[in-house]
Amino acid sequence: MTRVGVIGVGAMGQHHVRIYNEMEGVELVGISDVDKDRVEELATGYDVKAYTDYEELLKEDLDAVSIVVPTTLHKKVTLDAINSNTNVLVEKPIADTLENADIMIEAAEKAGVILMVGQIERFNPATTKMKEIIDSGLLGKIVSISTKRVGPYNPRIRDVGIILDLGVHDIDAISYMYGSNAKDVYAIAGKDIHSKEDHASIMLRFDDEQAGVVNVNWLTPHRVRKMEVIGVNGVGYLDYIDQTVTIHDANWVRNAKVEKAEPLQKELEHFISCVETGETPLESGIDGKHALKVALSAIESYNSDSITRID
């Protein structure tokens, strides 16, 4: 049995708890949160130990832990987990600064433990299908990938703006589809209902005249999570929510066969598999750092009203 724990059991963390509890070959040892009432209620429901001090949970000889705490706490909690020789899945973004991301990555490498970043859209079955289609050459050379991730503001998000909270999903997804890193970024953004930016349009430049466009906001009254992939031989449309992929070319409009599943479940299954086999995660610390670097560069671009080069 792989012994796991969850640190942070808020809106997202509670789903980590639920899925680990349902997984075969996994023992959910305990959960931790600073909210005593919440963590005890959840722990009672799943018949596991509750901790308000996560360091006490880390003493339980865990094989793996999910860290689902505010971004500003990622470095400290992750380093404490690594120092206890525990494999880590930390929710996106990997950290609040590049320096902290580097410290986390270096610590994991030195300790010989896995550091995986929770970029959930990589594990959406529709993403997997679209990536297969792109790599097969069906659409020809890809020249542009654009995304729309919009919806109402969630008041629980206070420590970061929309670029780090939502934009990082699509920055990572577009890089994943291209199989390369962005080189330049230009962002137009603003803040109307939040202390940080709450809407943004981000233009990314990749090699070989390939473009990425990310549109995110907390203003639209309904949720949209979509991607459009334009190739010289066709266009692909992906809906993350419905988990559908539709391909248009000169002769046909076709719906791809997508085996629907819960992305978080696929993500956690992959994490546990990596822990058990030692394989490198699909979303490594290095990948997570790139997504963070582009997101921070987008914020810099928006603040300076200039194109920002990504080294």
Short mmCIF file of C-alpha atoms in Angstrom, two decimals, residues 87-307:
data_model
loop_
_atom_site.label_atom_id
_atom_site.label_comp_id
_atom_site.label_asym_id
_atom_site.label_seq_id
_atom_site.Cartn_x
_atom_site.Cartn_y
_atom_site.Cartn_z
CA ASN A 87 7.19 12.50 -2.81
CA VAL A 88 5.21 15.66 -3.56
CA LEU A 89 2.35 16.70 -5.78
CA VAL A 90 1.97 20.46 -5.38
CA GLU A 91 -0.96 22.25 -6.97
CA LYS A 92 -0.29 24.83 -9.67
CA PRO A 93 1.39 27.22 -9.89
CA ILE A 94 4.52 25.55 -8.54
CA ALA A 95 5.45 28.60 -6.46
CA ASP A 96 5.01 32.34 -6.13
CA THR A 97 8.49 33.19 -7.48
CA LEU A 98 11.01 31.60 -9.82
CA GLU A 99 13.61 31.61 -7.05
CA ASN A 100 11.31 29.56 -4.83
CA ALA A 101 10.54 27.19 -7.70
CA ASP A 102 14.27 26.63 -8.23
CA ILE A 103 14.79 25.91 -4.54
CA MET A 104 11.96 23.36 -4.57
CA ILE A 105 13.22 21.63 -7.73
CA GLU A 106 16.80 21.48 -6.46
CA ALA A 107 15.68 20.11 -3.08
CA ALA A 108 13.63 17.35 -4.71
CA GLU A 109 16.50 16.36 -7.00
CA LYS A 110 18.96 16.28 -4.11
CA ALA A 111 16.59 14.17 -1.97
CA GLY A 112 15.76 11.83 -4.83
CA VAL A 113 12.00 12.34 -4.50
CA ILE A 114 9.36 13.22 -7.07
CA LEU A 115 8.14 16.80 -7.41
CA MET A 116 5.04 16.92 -9.62
CA VAL A 117 2.96 20.01 -10.34
CA GLY A 118 -0.82 19.72 -10.48
CA GLN A 119 -1.58 21.04 -13.95
CA ILE A 120 -4.88 19.22 -14.17
CA GLU A 121 -5.71 20.00 -17.81
CA ARG A 122 -2.82 17.81 -18.98
CA PHE A 123 -4.88 14.90 -17.65
CA ASN A 124 -8.20 15.88 -19.20
CA PRO A 125 -9.07 13.09 -21.68
CA ALA A 126 -9.91 15.73 -24.29
CA THR A 127 -6.38 17.16 -23.93
CA THR A 128 -4.91 13.69 -24.38
CA LYS A 129 -6.94 13.18 -27.56
CA MET A 130 -6.06 16.59 -29.02
CA LYS A 131 -2.37 16.00 -28.32
CA GLU A 132 -2.59 12.64 -30.14
CA ILE A 133 -4.26 14.33 -33.14
CA ILE A 134 -1.63 17.09 -33.30
CA ASP A 135 1.25 14.63 -33.01
CA SER A 136 -0.28 12.38 -35.70
CA GLY A 137 0.04 15.20 -38.25
CA LEU A 138 -3.67 15.13 -39.11
CA LEU A 139 -3.94 18.93 -38.85
CA GLY A 140 -0.58 19.55 -40.52
CA LYS A 141 1.76 22.15 -39.13
CA ILE A 142 0.13 23.97 -36.20
CA VAL A 143 0.32 27.74 -36.59
CA SER A 144 -1.91 28.98 -33.77
CA ILE A 145 -3.45 27.68 -30.55
CA SER A 146 -5.92 29.86 -28.66
CA THR A 147 -7.80 29.28 -25.43
CA LYS A 148 -10.70 30.79 -23.52
CA ARG A 149 -10.98 30.22 -19.77
CA VAL A 150 -13.55 32.57 -18.29
CA GLY A 151 -16.17 32.58 -15.57
CA PRO A 152 -17.38 34.22 -12.36
CA TYR A 153 -14.91 35.25 -9.69
CA ASN A 154 -14.42 32.90 -6.75
CA PRO A 155 -13.96 34.97 -3.55
CA ARG A 156 -11.61 32.36 -2.03
CA ILE A 157 -8.89 33.43 -4.48
CA ARG A 158 -7.12 36.32 -2.80
CA ASP A 159 -3.37 35.80 -3.01
CA VAL A 160 -2.91 35.84 -6.81
CA GLY A 161 -4.48 37.41 -9.88
CA ILE A 162 -6.12 35.62 -12.76
CA ILE A 163 -2.92 35.09 -14.75
CA LEU A 164 -1.37 32.96 -12.02
CA ASP A 165 -4.65 31.35 -10.98
CA LEU A 166 -6.22 30.50 -14.35
CA GLY A 167 -3.90 31.71 -17.11
CA VAL A 168 -1.15 29.32 -16.01
CA HIS A 169 -3.42 26.39 -17.01
CA ASP A 170 -3.53 27.46 -20.63
CA ILE A 171 0.05 28.69 -20.81
CA ASP A 172 1.03 25.16 -19.82
CA ALA A 173 -1.54 23.50 -22.10
CA ILE A 174 -0.41 25.41 -25.18
CA SER A 175 3.26 24.67 -24.45
CA TYR A 176 2.31 21.00 -24.01
CA MET A 177 0.48 20.90 -27.35
CA TYR A 178 3.42 22.46 -29.19
CA GLY A 179 5.96 20.41 -27.27
CA SER A 180 8.09 23.53 -26.83
CA ASN A 181 8.47 26.61 -24.66
CA ALA A 182 7.24 30.12 -25.34
CA LYS A 183 9.87 32.68 -26.34
CA ASP A 184 8.07 36.01 -26.02
CA VAL A 185 4.90 37.24 -24.32
CA TYR A 186 2.73 40.33 -24.57
CA ALA A 187 -0.24 40.82 -22.25
CA ILE A 188 -3.09 43.27 -21.95
CA ALA A 189 -4.83 43.04 -18.59
CA GLY A 190 -6.64 45.01 -15.93
CA LYS A 191 -8.34 44.87 -12.54
CA ASP A 192 -11.94 45.85 -11.97
CA ILE A 193 -13.25 43.59 -9.18
CA HIS A 194 -10.03 42.21 -7.63
CA SER A 195 -6.92 43.65 -6.01
CA LYS A 196 -4.82 42.05 -8.78
CA GLU A 197 -5.57 41.57 -12.49
CA ASP A 198 -8.95 39.92 -13.10
CA HIS A 199 -8.96 39.83 -16.90
CA ALA A 200 -6.13 39.27 -19.38
CA SER A 201 -5.40 38.56 -23.01
CA ILE A 202 -1.96 37.02 -23.47
CA MET A 203 -0.09 36.57 -26.75
CA LEU A 204 2.72 33.99 -26.84
CA ARG A 205 5.34 33.47 -29.53
CA PHE A 206 6.89 30.07 -30.09
CA ASP A 207 9.53 28.99 -32.60
CA ASP A 208 8.71 28.46 -36.29
CA GLU A 209 6.15 31.30 -36.47
CA GLN A 210 3.76 29.56 -34.09
CA ALA A 211 1.43 31.56 -31.84
CA GLY A 212 -0.50 31.05 -28.63
CA VAL A 213 -3.33 33.22 -27.37
CA VAL A 214 -4.77 32.97 -23.85
CA ASN A 215 -7.97 34.77 -22.86
CA VAL A 216 -8.96 34.63 -19.18
CA ASN A 217 -11.31 36.59 -16.94
CA TRP A 218 -13.34 36.48 -13.74
CA LEU A 219 -16.03 38.72 -15.24
CA THR A 220 -18.00 36.44 -17.57
CA PRO A 221 -21.17 35.19 -15.79
CA HIS A 222 -20.76 31.60 -17.03
CA ARG A 223 -17.83 29.17 -17.23
CA VAL A 224 -16.12 28.52 -20.56
CA ARG A 225 -13.06 26.27 -20.93
CA LYS A 226 -12.11 25.83 -24.58
CA MET A 227 -9.15 25.51 -26.98
CA GLU A 228 -8.88 26.07 -30.74
CA VAL A 229 -5.98 24.55 -32.68
CA ILE A 230 -5.34 25.87 -36.20
CA GLY A 231 -3.20 23.83 -38.59
CA VAL A 232 -2.47 24.19 -42.29
CA ASN A 233 -4.67 21.12 -43.00
CA GLY A 234 -7.48 21.59 -40.50
CA VAL A 235 -8.80 23.03 -37.28
CA GLY A 236 -9.44 21.29 -33.95
CA TYR A 237 -11.88 22.43 -31.27
CA LEU A 238 -11.58 21.20 -27.68
CA ASP A 239 -14.07 21.67 -24.85
CA TYR A 240 -12.51 20.90 -21.46
CA ILE A 241 -15.85 20.84 -19.63
CA ASP A 242 -17.72 18.58 -22.06
CA GLN A 243 -14.50 16.65 -22.84
CA THR A 244 -15.14 16.79 -26.58
CA VAL A 245 -12.80 17.22 -29.55
CA THR A 246 -14.10 18.15 -33.02
CA ILE A 247 -11.95 18.24 -36.15
CA HIS A 248 -12.74 20.28 -39.26
CA ASP A 249 -10.81 19.78 -42.51
CA ALA A 250 -11.52 20.42 -46.20
CA ASN A 251 -13.83 17.39 -46.47
CA TRP A 252 -15.18 16.44 -43.07
CA VAL A 253 -16.38 17.56 -39.67
CA ARG A 254 -15.57 14.74 -37.25
CA ASN A 255 -15.99 14.17 -33.53
CA ALA A 256 -13.06 12.34 -31.98
CA LYS A 257 -13.71 9.44 -29.63
CA VAL A 258 -12.88 10.62 -26.12
CA GLU A 259 -13.10 8.27 -23.15
CA LYS A 260 -14.45 10.64 -20.53
CA ALA A 261 -13.00 10.57 -17.03
CA GLU A 262 -12.35 12.86 -14.06
CA PRO A 263 -9.09 14.71 -14.82
CA LEU A 264 -8.05 14.92 -11.17
CA GLN A 265 -8.45 11.17 -10.80
CA LYS A 266 -6.23 10.62 -13.84
CA GLU A 267 -3.70 13.08 -12.41
CA LEU A 268 -3.52 11.41 -9.00
CA GLU A 269 -3.33 7.94 -10.54
CA HIS A 270 -0.37 9.15 -12.61
CA PHE A 271 1.28 10.64 -9.53
CA ILE A 272 0.94 7.41 -7.55
CA SER A 273 2.23 5.43 -10.54
CA CYS A 274 5.31 7.69 -10.67
CA VAL A 275 5.86 7.21 -6.94
CA GLU A 276 5.66 3.44 -7.31
CA THR A 277 7.79 3.14 -10.48
CA GLY A 278 10.13 6.12 -10.22
CA GLU A 279 9.14 7.43 -13.65
CA THR A 280 9.27 11.17 -14.39
CA PRO A 281 5.86 12.85 -14.07
CA LEU A 282 4.09 14.24 -17.12
CA GLU A 283 4.19 17.62 -15.36
CA SER A 284 7.58 17.87 -13.68
CA GLY A 285 8.91 20.69 -11.57
CA ILE A 286 10.76 21.99 -14.64
CA ASP A 287 7.51 22.13 -16.63
CA GLY A 288 5.80 23.85 -13.73
CA LYS A 289 8.59 26.40 -13.53
CA HIS A 290 8.23 27.26 -17.23
CA ALA A 291 4.49 27.86 -16.87
CA LEU A 292 5.19 30.08 -13.86
CA LYS A 293 7.95 31.93 -15.71
CA VAL A 294 5.66 32.72 -18.64
CA ALA A 295 2.84 33.78 -16.31
CA LEU A 296 5.13 36.13 -14.36
CA SER A 297 6.50 37.48 -17.66
CA ALA A 298 2.91 38.14 -18.77
CA ILE A 299 2.30 40.11 -15.58
CA GLU A 300 5.51 42.05 -16.21
CA SER A 301 4.40 42.73 -19.79
CA TYR A 302 1.00 44.00 -18.69
CA ASN A 303 2.56 46.27 -16.05
CA SER A 304 5.21 47.68 -18.40
CA ASP A 305 3.08 47.67 -21.58
CA SER A 306 5.86 45.95 -23.50
CA ILE A 307 6.82 42.65 -25.08
#
